Structure formats: structure tokens, C-alpha cells
Amino acid sequence: MERKLVISTLLNQVQVGIVEDGRLVEYYLERDEHDRQVGNIYKGRVANILPGMEAAFIDIGTGKNAFFFLADLPKAKRNEGLKVGETLLVQVTKEAVGKKGPRVTNVLSLPGRYLVFMPDQNHVGVSRQIEDNEERERLREIGERIRPDNVGIIIRTVAEGCTEAELSEDLEELCEKWSQVQKSRRKQGPSALVYRDYDLIHRILRDFYNPNITEVIVDSDDLRRQVEDELKILSSSETNMIRLYEGKTNVFTHYGLSRDLERACGNYVWLDCGGYLVFNQTEALLSIDVNTGKYVGKNDLQETVFKTNLEAAKEICYQLRLRNVGGIVIIDFIDMNEESNREAVLDELKKCLDADKTHTNLLGFTRLGLVELTRKKNKKLLSHILAAKCPYCSGSGRVPADETIALIIASEVKSHSLEDEVEAVLVYAHPAIAALIIGPSGSNLTSLEQRTGKKIFVRGDDTLQRHDYYITSGNIKELEQRAYPVSLGDELKVTILERHATHKNSGLTRVDGYTIECTDCAALVGKTVTIKILHLHKTVGIAQLISIN
């Protein structure tokens, strides 16, 4: 496997793309290192205990109390119980999201280059990514020899092939770091930070850099020097795999990573065969629907379905990792009649999921023919990192139809007209909405005036969004002046926008959303002309052509 770490900095934001075999598989963005909490250790104070939920809220001094499961406590402490006001060391495992505070645990861990140091534990673990049984056993034996009493260690994937001296040196640094945490704990009062994890670039190099297979690509000299310094801190003298990108386009665009990010933030993903996937994220779960799309196959329907599902299985695993999906996932593959095909698709799904370092649990097909799986939540969804909730639809993905907005406006106009002192009503709305209120040849507006018994003026305004409008009421003379942005006899320089739909010799222009029919201008679309206003009506003005500019 070839791996690239593509790192870019701009506007005090650091972007990192992990590229494996030419595809973006993970994406990281750090806008402000002080906003990140995962990995930080706090001297927390118990603010509240919820026995019914077997949980507590811990004040860590960040504004939002952190959520803590009592099951994380050691058994002896669990029997004794927590008390409000008590202090304890906790580490953030999940960022705050929305109104929810961060998730914390008191099972602490300090990651190093080759090892993860776990105080108050008593075991040695080896990364499941190391598959060679002899190497696993060798590393486990080294771990047992070097670890202090009452300390647990996990041997990381990058430790494969390392000597005992290298692992011992890493462990000594972690022990020193833990000593500093304990000193900070004694000095600090409650609800205080006692250890801040490293910034994004250090963490990425620590977790992913392997001089044998990894190339680091940066887009500035300052960034190259920073990467070199970080690698020296990580005891790596191999800096020849760092390359400075000096192209004219953005480095993420150059390597096709921007396109991968765009696809991963969308609901639809096309497969190479012509089929496609539909992703729908809800509060409770992610549903994925598989469709044949443009793929019609060659021999028979079941072969077409099987090939589509097989390719979909690979792409789904890729998308789960890139999108940072966590929780329940439901996959609706295309129905397969043969059990052997169903098993082959499940096997492909399992093989691809096994390559993902984030823990997943594949449960298989349900009685409804859906595939269930769970994936551990450890990061924000990619779409939540790069996008914000739509201010117009509040995240629903739907907005009121034009006809609905027109109906709402008509109802409000009717309410305004019920006031005795109101002589007329003026409506400002998007031109498309204004056209619906006016109706063909002004029929809707005439009907509304008959229902209300009041004069009604409607102005289209291109600067308004479709859902925005405002209504004012008052006397006829005042509103009439405001309704017409032009006056009789005005000479205006305008651009003819389009031909009139029914008057073949006329063209149309607009002034502040007010439509003006220009006679003898049908052949002048796109041209700038001078016109003179001859007549003013509620929905349209009439002008004659003076000259072509």
C-alpha cells in the first residue's frame, strides 16, 4: 500500500488528507487547535449525578458539563460511588456536538509514537492491524518486559519490526509525560485543563507516518520545516519523503481530493459500473440504498444485480471511513435470489470493513433483506465538519413551494385589509412569487381586490429570496408612489431582457422589480436602449422606444 499525507494550511486552518492507493480515505480539519478537546485531560469536578442513567455530569471548565458513564469507574470506586463536588481526572473521548457537552472517561491513555500508555491498567495489547502471529507474540513479550507495574500499554501498528530499545525509549517519554500530568493535577484547582494533546500535524505524523510507505506533500516552505521538526521530535530521521507542492492550483484540487470530499458530502454516489448509492443520514442511523442506475448488465438480471451489489459493498466501506460515519448503518442492497450471491456480498463487505481501523460489527441480513452493521463513533461526521445547517430549511432539505408562499402572503394581505383605516396594501416579494399573486393577466390580483375591497399593489424584487417578503399598508396615494419606481414621462436607459410572450413587437425590461413593456423592442433583446414611460398600471408599465444606445 502506498500512502500520501497531503497537508495544506490557509487562513489559520490546517487540512490533512490521508491518501491510500490513490484515493482519499480520511480527512482532518483543524480550525483552531484550542477548540479541539478530544485527548485532553482535565481535573474535573462532579457537578451532578444521575442514578437513573448511571451517569454523571463533570464540570471541566469549558462551559458545557461533560457526560461521564459511571461504568467507566474502577469496580471498587463504583461500589463506593461518586459524590457531588468530588474531583477526578477525566479525558475527552468525544467532542461536544450541538447542545450536548463532550463525552469523558477516567480510563486515561497517552499515545506515543509506538505505544499507548494507560495508567492504572495492567495488560499489554497489540494492534489488530499487525496480522503476523509471530510478530504479535514478539511484541507482546517485549511489552511485558518493559512495562512498569500497574501500567497498561498498547503496541501500535507502526511498532511492527521495532526493537526493544525503540519501544523502551518511547515508553520512557510517555512515563515522563504522565509524571507531568500528575504534577499539574496537584497544582491545579478543580475544573481545569492538566494536559493538552498535540496539534493536528503532530498527531497525523505520529499516527500515520511510516518512512517506508509514506510520502508527505505540503504546500508551503513553513509547513515543510514544521513537518521536519515534528519528525525529529518523533525520533524519525527520514525526511527525504517530504515534498513541497508548488503548482498553481490548490494542492487538494491537484490530487483530486476536493472532488472526493464533494462526493462524500453529497447524498448520491455513482459507481463505476453505472449504479449508484443514496445516503440518508438521520439522528438515529444512516441508511444506504443501492440502485442499478444506468447499469443494464450483459447476460441476465441476477448477474447485473450481483455485480452492482459487489461494487457497492466496496464503495460503501470506503464512504463510511471517509464520511466518519458512526452508529447504526442500514444497507438496502438490490434483492438477490441466490444465497451464494448474498454470502459473497457479505464476505466482500466484511473484508473491506476489516481494513478499517475503526471498530465495526457486521450483523448480516435481516428478515427484511437489509444488512445491519454498527461502526464506532469517534469523530464528527464529515458533512458536519465542512458544512452548516441550512438557514433556509433548518436542515430538512425542503423549503415551502412557491405556491405555498403566495398563499401565505395572500392570507396576510387579507388580514391587513380588515383594518378600517387601511385603503391599500403593498406587497414586496420575489418576482416568481409576485407573478403567482398577480396571476395570468392579473386575474388573481383582481380576485383578491374584490375579496378584500382594497387596492393591492405587488412589487417584484430580485434582491429578495423566494421565502422572503414584506407587506405594508396605508393610504392609496402614498403606496401608489412607492409601488411604481418610475413616473409618467420618465426617460430611462435600460437593457431589454426578453421578448413579450404575446405582444410580438414588444420587449420586456425591469426597474427595481417593476416590469415595463417596451414597444418595438422585440428584436433588441440584450441591447441597451432609451425609453419613455407612457402608461403605468399596477402590474406593468408601458414605454416607447426613443433610441438605441
Coordinates of C-alpha atoms in Angstrom, one line a residue:
M1 CA 0.0 0.0 0.0
E2 CA 1.3 3.5 -0.9
R3 CA 0.2 6.3 1.4
K4 CA 0.4 10.1 1.0
L5 CA -0.2 12.6 3.7
V6 CA -1.4 15.8 1.9
I7 CA -1.1 18.8 4.3
S8 CA -2.3 22.3 3.5
T9 CA -2.6 25.5 5.6
L10 CA -4.6 28.6 4.8
L11 CA -6.5 31.2 6.9
N12 CA -5.1 29.6 10.1
Q13 CA -6.9 26.3 9.1
V14 CA -4.9 23.1 8.7
Q15 CA -6.2 20.4 6.3
V16 CA -4.9 16.9 6.1
G17 CA -5.9 14.3 3.6
I18 CA -4.8 10.6 4.0
V19 CA -4.5 9.1 0.6
E20 CA -4.1 5.3 0.2
D21 CA -3.5 3.8 -3.2
G22 CA -4.6 7.0 -4.9
R23 CA -7.9 7.6 -3.0
L24 CA -8.7 9.9 -0.2
V25 CA -9.6 7.7 2.7
E26 CA -9.6 10.1 5.7
Y27 CA -9.8 13.9 6.1
Y28 CA -8.9 16.1 9.0
L29 CA -9.5 19.8 9.5
E30 CA -8.4 21.9 12.5
R31 CA -9.6 25.5 12.5
D32 CA -8.3 26.3 16.0
E33 CA -6.2 23.8 18.0
H34 CA -7.7 25.3 21.2
D35 CA -11.2 24.4 20.1
R36 CA -10.3 20.7 20.0
Q37 CA -10.9 18.8 23.2
V38 CA -10.5 15.1 22.3
G39 CA -7.4 13.7 24.0
N40 CA -7.2 16.5 26.5
I41 CA -7.1 15.6 30.2
Y42 CA -9.0 17.7 32.8
K43 CA -9.2 17.8 36.6
G44 CA -13.0 17.6 36.6
R45 CA -15.5 18.3 39.4
V46 CA -18.6 16.2 39.8
A47 CA -21.5 18.6 39.1
N48 CA -24.4 16.3 39.1
I49 CA -25.2 12.6 39.4
L50 CA -28.0 10.8 37.5
P51 CA -28.5 7.4 39.2
G52 CA -31.4 6.6 36.8
M53 CA -28.9 6.9 33.8
E54 CA -25.9 5.5 35.7
A55 CA -24.1 8.7 34.6
A56 CA -22.7 11.9 35.9
F57 CA -22.0 15.4 34.6
I58 CA -18.5 16.6 35.2
D59 CA -17.5 20.3 35.2
I60 CA -14.3 20.5 33.2
G61 CA -14.2 24.3 32.9
T62 CA -15.1 24.6 29.3
G63 CA -18.7 26.0 29.6
K64 CA -20.5 22.7 28.9
N65 CA -20.5 20.0 31.5
A66 CA -19.1 16.7 30.2
F67 CA -21.1 13.4 30.2
F68 CA -19.5 10.5 32.2
F69 CA -20.7 6.9 32.4
L70 CA -20.3 5.5 35.9
A71 CA -19.5 2.2 34.4
D72 CA -16.1 3.6 33.5
L73 CA -15.1 3.8 37.1
P74 CA -13.0 1.0 38.7
K75 CA -15.1 -1.6 40.4
A76 CA -14.0 -0.6 43.9
K77 CA -14.8 3.1 43.2
R78 CA -18.1 2.1 41.5
N79 CA -19.2 0.3 44.7
E80 CA -18.2 3.3 46.8
G81 CA -19.9 5.8 44.4
L82 CA -19.1 9.4 43.3
K83 CA -20.1 12.4 45.3
V84 CA -21.1 15.9 44.0
G85 CA -18.1 18.2 44.4
E86 CA -15.6 15.4 44.2
T87 CA -12.7 15.8 41.7
L88 CA -11.3 13.2 39.3
L89 CA -9.1 13.1 36.2
V90 CA -11.0 12.6 33.0
Q91 CA -10.1 12.5 29.4
V92 CA -12.3 13.7 26.5
T93 CA -13.2 10.9 24.1
K94 CA -15.9 12.6 22.1
E95 CA -16.3 16.3 21.1
A96 CA -19.2 18.4 22.2
V97 CA -21.9 18.4 19.4
G98 CA -24.7 21.0 19.3
K99 CA -26.2 21.4 22.8
K100 CA -24.5 18.2 24.0
G101 CA -21.3 18.5 26.0
P102 CA -18.3 16.3 25.4
R103 CA -18.1 12.7 26.5
V104 CA -15.3 11.9 29.0
T105 CA -13.8 8.8 30.7
N106 CA -11.4 8.2 33.5
V107 CA -9.8 5.4 31.6
L108 CA -6.8 7.6 30.6
S109 CA -4.4 7.0 27.7
L110 CA -1.4 8.9 26.4
P111 CA -0.4 7.9 22.8
G112 CA 3.2 7.9 21.8
R113 CA 5.0 7.0 18.5
Y114 CA 4.9 3.2 19.1
L115 CA 2.9 2.7 22.3
V116 CA -0.2 3.9 24.0
F117 CA 0.4 4.4 27.8
M118 CA -2.5 3.5 30.0
P119 CA -2.1 4.3 33.8
D120 CA -3.9 2.2 36.4
Q121 CA -4.2 -0.7 33.9
N122 CA -2.4 -4.0 33.9
H123 CA -2.2 -5.6 30.5
V124 CA -0.4 -5.5 27.1
G125 CA -2.3 -5.2 23.9
V126 CA -1.2 -5.4 20.3
S127 CA -2.8 -3.6 17.4
R128 CA -5.1 -5.9 15.4
Q129 CA -3.6 -4.3 12.2
I130 CA -0.5 -6.4 12.9
E131 CA -1.5 -9.7 11.4
D132 CA 1.7 -11.8 11.7
N133 CA 1.2 -14.1 14.8
E134 CA 5.0 -14.4 15.4
E135 CA 5.5 -10.7 15.3
R136 CA 2.5 -10.1 17.6
E137 CA 3.9 -12.6 20.2
R138 CA 7.4 -11.0 19.9
L139 CA 6.0 -7.5 20.6
R140 CA 3.7 -8.7 23.4
E141 CA 6.7 -10.3 25.2
I142 CA 8.7 -7.1 24.8
G143 CA 5.8 -5.2 26.2
E144 CA 5.5 -7.4 29.3
R145 CA 9.3 -7.0 30.0
I146 CA 9.4 -3.2 29.7
R147 CA 6.1 -2.0 31.2
P148 CA 6.1 -0.8 34.9
D149 CA 3.7 -2.3 37.4
N150 CA 0.1 -1.1 37.3
V151 CA 0.6 0.3 33.8
G152 CA -1.0 -1.0 30.7
I153 CA 0.4 -0.5 27.2
I154 CA -1.0 -1.0 23.7
I155 CA 1.6 -1.6 21.0
R156 CA 0.6 0.4 17.9
T157 CA 0.7 -0.7 14.2
V158 CA 3.8 1.4 13.4
A159 CA 5.7 -0.6 16.0
E160 CA 5.8 -3.6 13.7
G161 CA 9.5 -4.6 13.3
C162 CA 10.7 -2.2 16.1
T163 CA 13.4 -3.2 18.6
E164 CA 13.1 -3.4 22.3
A165 CA 15.3 -0.3 22.7
E166 CA 13.0 1.7 20.5
L167 CA 9.9 0.7 22.4
S168 CA 11.6 1.3 25.7
E169 CA 12.6 4.8 24.7
D170 CA 9.1 5.6 23.7
L171 CA 7.8 4.3 27.0
E172 CA 10.2 6.4 29.0
E173 CA 8.9 9.5 27.3
L174 CA 5.4 8.6 28.0
C175 CA 6.2 7.9 31.7
E176 CA 7.7 11.3 31.9
K177 CA 4.6 12.8 30.3
W178 CA 2.4 11.1 32.8
S179 CA 4.5 12.4 35.6
Q180 CA 4.0 15.9 34.3
V181 CA 0.2 15.3 34.2
Q182 CA 0.2 14.3 37.9
K183 CA 2.2 17.3 38.9
S184 CA -0.2 19.6 37.0
R185 CA -3.1 17.8 38.7
R186 CA -1.7 18.6 42.2
K187 CA -1.1 22.3 41.3
Q188 CA -4.4 23.0 39.5
G189 CA -7.8 23.6 41.2
P190 CA -10.9 21.8 40.1
S191 CA -12.4 22.2 36.6
A192 CA -9.0 22.8 34.9
L193 CA -7.0 21.5 32.0
V194 CA -4.0 19.5 33.0
Y195 CA -2.9 18.1 29.7
R196 CA -3.5 19.3 26.1
D197 CA -3.0 16.8 23.2
Y198 CA -0.7 17.8 20.4
D199 CA -1.8 19.8 17.3
L200 CA -3.1 18.1 14.2
I201 CA 0.1 17.9 12.3
H202 CA 2.0 16.2 15.1
R203 CA -0.9 13.7 15.7
I204 CA -1.1 12.9 12.0
L205 CA 2.6 12.2 11.7
R206 CA 2.6 10.3 14.9
D207 CA -0.3 8.1 13.9
F208 CA 0.2 7.6 10.1
Y209 CA 3.8 8.4 9.1
N210 CA 5.9 5.3 8.1
P211 CA 9.1 6.2 6.2
N212 CA 8.9 3.0 4.1
I213 CA 5.5 3.7 2.6
T214 CA 4.5 7.3 3.3
E215 CA 5.1 10.4 1.3
V216 CA 4.3 13.8 2.9
I217 CA 3.2 16.6 0.5
V218 CA 3.0 20.1 1.8
D219 CA 2.1 23.4 0.1
S220 CA 4.5 25.9 1.8
D221 CA 8.1 26.1 3.0
D222 CA 7.0 27.0 6.5
L223 CA 4.9 23.8 6.6
R224 CA 7.8 21.7 5.3
R225 CA 10.0 23.0 8.1
Q226 CA 7.3 22.3 10.7
V227 CA 6.9 18.7 9.4
E228 CA 10.7 18.2 9.5
D229 CA 10.8 19.5 13.1
E230 CA 7.9 17.2 14.2
L231 CA 9.5 14.2 12.7
K232 CA 12.7 14.9 14.7
I233 CA 10.5 15.1 17.8
L234 CA 9.1 11.7 16.9
S235 CA 12.7 10.3 16.6
S236 CA 12.5 9.9 12.8
S237 CA 15.5 11.0 10.8
E238 CA 13.8 10.1 7.5
T239 CA 12.8 13.4 5.9
N240 CA 13.5 12.6 2.3
M241 CA 9.9 11.7 1.8
I242 CA 8.7 15.3 2.3
R243 CA 7.8 17.0 -1.0
L244 CA 6.9 20.7 -1.5
Y245 CA 4.0 21.2 -3.9
E246 CA 4.4 24.4 -5.9
G247 CA 1.7 24.1 -8.5
K248 CA -0.8 26.9 -9.4
T249 CA -3.9 25.1 -8.4
N250 CA -4.8 24.2 -4.8
V251 CA -3.0 21.0 -3.7
F252 CA -6.2 19.3 -2.8
T253 CA -7.7 20.1 -6.2
H254 CA -4.5 18.9 -8.0
Y255 CA -4.6 15.5 -6.4
G256 CA -8.4 15.1 -6.9
L257 CA -9.1 15.2 -3.1
S258 CA -11.6 18.2 -3.4
R259 CA -13.7 16.0 -5.8
D260 CA -13.6 13.1 -3.3
L261 CA -14.7 15.5 -0.5
E262 CA -17.6 16.9 -2.6
R263 CA -18.8 13.3 -3.4
A264 CA -18.6 12.3 0.3
C265 CA -20.7 15.3 1.4
G266 CA -23.5 14.5 -1.1
N267 CA -26.4 12.1 -0.9
Y268 CA -25.7 10.4 -4.2
V269 CA -22.5 8.5 -5.2
W270 CA -22.2 7.0 -8.6
L271 CA -20.4 3.6 -9.0
D272 CA -18.0 2.8 -11.9
C273 CA -20.5 0.2 -13.3
G274 CA -23.2 2.9 -13.7
G275 CA -25.2 2.0 -10.5
Y276 CA -25.4 4.5 -7.6
L277 CA -25.8 4.8 -3.9
V278 CA -28.2 7.0 -1.9
F279 CA -27.1 8.1 1.6
N280 CA -29.7 9.4 4.1
Q281 CA -28.4 10.4 7.5
T282 CA -30.9 10.7 10.3
E283 CA -30.5 11.3 14.1
A284 CA -30.7 7.5 14.8
L285 CA -28.9 5.9 11.8
L286 CA -27.5 6.1 8.3
S287 CA -29.5 4.3 5.6
I288 CA -27.8 3.4 2.2
D289 CA -29.9 2.4 -0.8
V290 CA -28.2 0.6 -3.7
N291 CA -29.6 1.1 -7.2
T292 CA -28.6 -0.3 -10.7
G293 CA -29.0 3.2 -12.2
K294 CA -27.6 3.2 -15.8
Y295 CA -26.0 -0.3 -15.5
V296 CA -28.0 -2.8 -17.6
G297 CA -25.5 -5.8 -17.5
K298 CA -24.8 -8.3 -20.3
N299 CA -26.3 -11.7 -19.6
D300 CA -29.1 -11.9 -17.0
L301 CA -30.8 -9.8 -14.3
Q302 CA -29.3 -11.7 -11.3
E303 CA -25.7 -11.2 -12.7
T304 CA -26.4 -7.5 -13.1
V305 CA -27.7 -7.2 -9.6
F306 CA -24.8 -9.2 -8.1
K307 CA -22.1 -7.2 -9.8
T308 CA -23.8 -3.9 -8.8
N309 CA -24.1 -5.1 -5.1
L310 CA -20.5 -6.3 -5.1
E311 CA -19.1 -3.0 -6.3
A312 CA -21.5 -1.2 -3.9
A313 CA -20.1 -3.1 -0.9
K314 CA -16.6 -1.9 -1.6
E315 CA -17.7 1.7 -2.1
I316 CA -19.9 1.7 1.0
C317 CA -16.9 0.7 3.2
Y318 CA -14.8 3.5 1.6
Q319 CA -17.6 6.0 2.1
L320 CA -18.1 5.0 5.8
R321 CA -14.5 5.7 6.5
L322 CA -14.2 9.0 4.6
R323 CA -17.6 10.3 5.9
N324 CA -16.6 9.5 9.6
V325 CA -19.9 7.6 10.0
G326 CA -20.6 6.2 13.4
G327 CA -23.5 4.3 15.0
I328 CA -26.1 2.2 13.2
V329 CA -25.9 1.7 9.4
I330 CA -28.7 0.0 7.4
I331 CA -27.9 -1.1 3.8
D332 CA -30.6 -1.9 1.3
F333 CA -28.8 -3.9 -1.4
I334 CA -30.7 -4.9 -4.5
D335 CA -32.6 -8.1 -3.9
M336 CA -30.6 -11.3 -4.7
N337 CA -32.3 -14.6 -5.2
E338 CA -29.3 -16.8 -4.8
E339 CA -27.9 -17.4 -1.3
S340 CA -24.4 -17.8 -2.7
N341 CA -24.5 -14.2 -4.1
R342 CA -25.8 -12.9 -0.7
E343 CA -22.9 -14.6 1.1
A344 CA -20.4 -13.3 -1.4
V345 CA -21.6 -9.7 -0.9
L346 CA -21.4 -10.1 2.8
D347 CA -17.9 -11.6 2.6
E348 CA -16.8 -8.6 0.4
L349 CA -18.3 -6.2 2.9
K350 CA -16.5 -7.9 5.8
K351 CA -13.2 -8.0 4.0
C352 CA -13.3 -4.3 3.3
L353 CA -14.5 -3.4 6.8
D354 CA -11.7 -5.4 8.4
A355 CA -9.2 -3.0 6.7
D356 CA -10.9 -0.1 8.6
K357 CA -9.1 0.7 11.9
T358 CA -12.3 1.9 13.4
H359 CA -14.2 -1.0 15.0
T360 CA -17.2 -2.2 13.1
N361 CA -19.7 -5.0 13.8
L362 CA -21.4 -6.6 10.8
L363 CA -24.6 -8.3 11.8
G364 CA -25.7 -9.6 8.4
F365 CA -29.0 -9.7 6.6
T366 CA -32.3 -9.1 8.5
R367 CA -35.6 -10.9 7.7
L368 CA -36.5 -7.9 5.5
G369 CA -33.3 -8.4 3.4
L370 CA -31.5 -5.4 4.9
V371 CA -27.9 -5.5 6.0
E372 CA -27.2 -4.2 9.5
L373 CA -23.9 -3.0 10.9
T374 CA -22.5 -0.7 13.6
R375 CA -19.4 1.5 13.5
K376 CA -17.8 3.1 16.5
K377 CA -18.3 6.9 16.8
N378 CA -15.0 8.6 17.3
K379 CA -15.2 11.7 15.1
K380 CA -17.7 14.3 13.8
L381 CA -19.4 13.5 10.5
L382 CA -17.5 14.9 7.6
S383 CA -20.6 16.8 6.5
H384 CA -20.8 18.4 9.9
I385 CA -17.1 19.5 9.7
L386 CA -17.4 21.0 6.2
A387 CA -21.0 22.2 6.2
A388 CA -23.5 24.0 8.4
K389 CA -27.2 23.6 8.8
C390 CA -29.1 25.4 6.0
P391 CA -30.6 28.7 7.4
Y392 CA -33.5 28.5 5.0
C393 CA -34.7 24.9 5.5
S394 CA -33.2 24.4 9.0
G395 CA -31.6 21.2 7.8
S396 CA -34.7 19.5 6.5
G397 CA -33.6 19.8 2.9
R398 CA -37.0 21.2 1.8
V399 CA -38.4 24.7 1.6
P400 CA -42.0 25.9 1.1
A401 CA -43.2 25.7 -2.5
D402 CA -43.7 29.0 -4.4
E403 CA -47.5 28.4 -4.4
T404 CA -47.4 27.9 -0.6
I405 CA -45.6 31.2 -0.1
A406 CA -48.0 33.0 -2.4
L407 CA -51.0 31.6 -0.4
I408 CA -49.4 32.7 2.9
I409 CA -48.9 36.2 1.5
A410 CA -52.5 36.4 0.2
S411 CA -53.8 35.4 3.7
E412 CA -51.7 38.1 5.3
V413 CA -52.9 40.7 2.8
K414 CA -56.5 39.7 3.6
S415 CA -55.8 40.2 7.4
H416 CA -54.3 43.7 6.7
S417 CA -57.3 44.7 4.7
L418 CA -59.6 44.1 7.6
E419 CA -58.4 47.2 9.3
D420 CA -60.8 50.1 8.7
E421 CA -58.2 52.8 8.2
V422 CA -56.3 50.8 5.5
E423 CA -57.0 51.9 2.0
A424 CA -54.4 49.9 0.2
V425 CA -51.8 47.2 0.7
L426 CA -48.3 47.0 -0.9
V427 CA -46.5 43.6 -1.2
Y428 CA -42.8 43.2 -1.9
A429 CA -41.9 39.6 -3.0
H430 CA -39.5 37.7 -5.2
P431 CA -40.6 38.1 -8.9
A432 CA -41.6 34.4 -9.2
I433 CA -43.8 34.7 -6.1
A434 CA -45.2 38.1 -7.2
A435 CA -46.2 36.6 -10.6
L436 CA -48.2 33.9 -8.8
I437 CA -50.0 36.5 -6.6
I438 CA -50.8 38.6 -9.7
G439 CA -51.9 35.6 -11.8
P440 CA -52.4 35.4 -15.6
S441 CA -53.4 38.8 -16.9
G442 CA -53.8 40.0 -13.3
S443 CA -56.7 37.6 -12.6
N444 CA -55.5 36.6 -9.1
L445 CA -54.8 40.2 -8.1
T446 CA -58.2 41.3 -9.3
S447 CA -59.9 38.5 -7.4
L448 CA -58.0 39.4 -4.2
E449 CA -59.0 43.1 -4.5
Q450 CA -62.6 42.0 -4.9
R451 CA -62.4 39.8 -1.8
T452 CA -60.8 42.5 0.3
G453 CA -62.4 45.6 -1.1
K454 CA -59.0 47.3 -1.0
K455 CA -56.4 48.4 -3.6
I456 CA -53.5 46.0 -3.7
F457 CA -50.1 46.7 -5.2
V458 CA -47.5 43.9 -5.8
R459 CA -43.8 44.7 -6.5
G460 CA -41.3 42.0 -7.6
D461 CA -37.9 42.4 -6.0
D462 CA -34.9 40.4 -7.3
T463 CA -32.9 41.1 -4.2
L464 CA -35.4 39.0 -2.1
Q465 CA -35.0 35.3 -1.5
R466 CA -38.1 33.2 -2.6
H467 CA -39.3 32.8 1.0
D468 CA -38.7 36.5 2.0
Y469 CA -41.4 39.1 1.6
Y470 CA -42.8 42.1 3.4
I471 CA -46.2 43.8 3.5
T472 CA -47.1 47.4 4.3
S473 CA -50.5 49.1 4.4
G474 CA -51.7 52.7 4.3
N475 CA -53.4 55.3 2.1
I476 CA -53.7 54.7 -1.7
K477 CA -51.7 57.8 -2.8
E478 CA -48.7 57.0 -0.7
L479 CA -48.5 53.4 -1.6
E480 CA -49.1 54.0 -5.3
Q481 CA -46.0 56.3 -5.3
R482 CA -43.9 53.6 -3.6
A483 CA -45.3 50.8 -5.8
Y484 CA -44.1 52.4 -9.0
P485 CA -40.3 53.0 -9.2
V486 CA -40.9 55.2 -12.3
S487 CA -43.2 58.1 -13.2
L488 CA -45.1 59.1 -16.3
G489 CA -42.8 60.8 -18.8
D490 CA -39.6 59.5 -17.4
E491 CA -36.8 58.7 -19.9
L492 CA -34.7 55.7 -18.8
K493 CA -31.7 53.9 -20.1
V494 CA -32.4 50.1 -19.8
T495 CA -31.5 46.7 -21.2
I496 CA -34.1 44.7 -23.0
L497 CA -34.2 41.4 -21.1
E498 CA -36.6 39.2 -23.2
R499 CA -39.4 39.2 -25.8
H500 CA -43.0 39.7 -24.7
A501 CA -44.9 36.4 -24.7
T502 CA -48.0 37.6 -26.5
H503 CA -47.2 41.1 -28.0
K504 CA -44.7 40.1 -30.7
N505 CA -43.3 43.5 -31.3
S506 CA -42.6 44.3 -27.6
G507 CA -39.7 43.5 -25.3
L508 CA -39.6 43.5 -21.6
T509 CA -37.3 45.1 -19.0
R510 CA -37.5 45.6 -15.2
V511 CA -36.7 48.5 -13.0
D512 CA -36.4 47.6 -9.3
G513 CA -38.6 44.5 -10.0
Y514 CA -41.3 46.5 -11.8
T515 CA -42.0 45.1 -15.3
I516 CA -42.0 47.5 -18.2
E517 CA -43.3 46.6 -21.7
C518 CA -41.2 48.4 -24.4
T519 CA -42.9 48.7 -27.8
D520 CA -40.9 48.0 -30.9
C521 CA -38.1 46.3 -28.8
A522 CA -38.7 42.6 -29.6
A523 CA -35.6 42.4 -31.8
L524 CA -33.4 44.3 -29.3
V525 CA -33.0 41.6 -26.5
G526 CA -29.7 42.2 -24.8
K527 CA -29.3 45.7 -26.2
T528 CA -29.2 48.9 -24.1
V529 CA -31.9 51.4 -25.2
T530 CA -33.5 54.7 -24.1
I531 CA -37.3 54.5 -23.4
K532 CA -40.0 56.9 -22.3
I533 CA -42.8 55.9 -19.9
L534 CA -46.3 56.3 -21.4
H535 CA -48.6 54.4 -19.1
L536 CA -48.4 53.0 -15.6
H537 CA -50.5 50.0 -14.4
K538 CA -50.4 48.1 -11.1
T539 CA -48.5 45.2 -12.6
V540 CA -46.8 46.6 -15.7
G541 CA -45.7 49.9 -17.3
I542 CA -45.8 50.8 -21.0
A543 CA -42.9 52.6 -22.7
Q544 CA -42.0 53.6 -26.2
L545 CA -38.5 53.3 -27.8
I546 CA -36.6 56.6 -28.0
S547 CA -33.2 55.5 -29.2
I548 CA -30.8 52.5 -29.4
N549 CA -27.6 53.2 -27.4

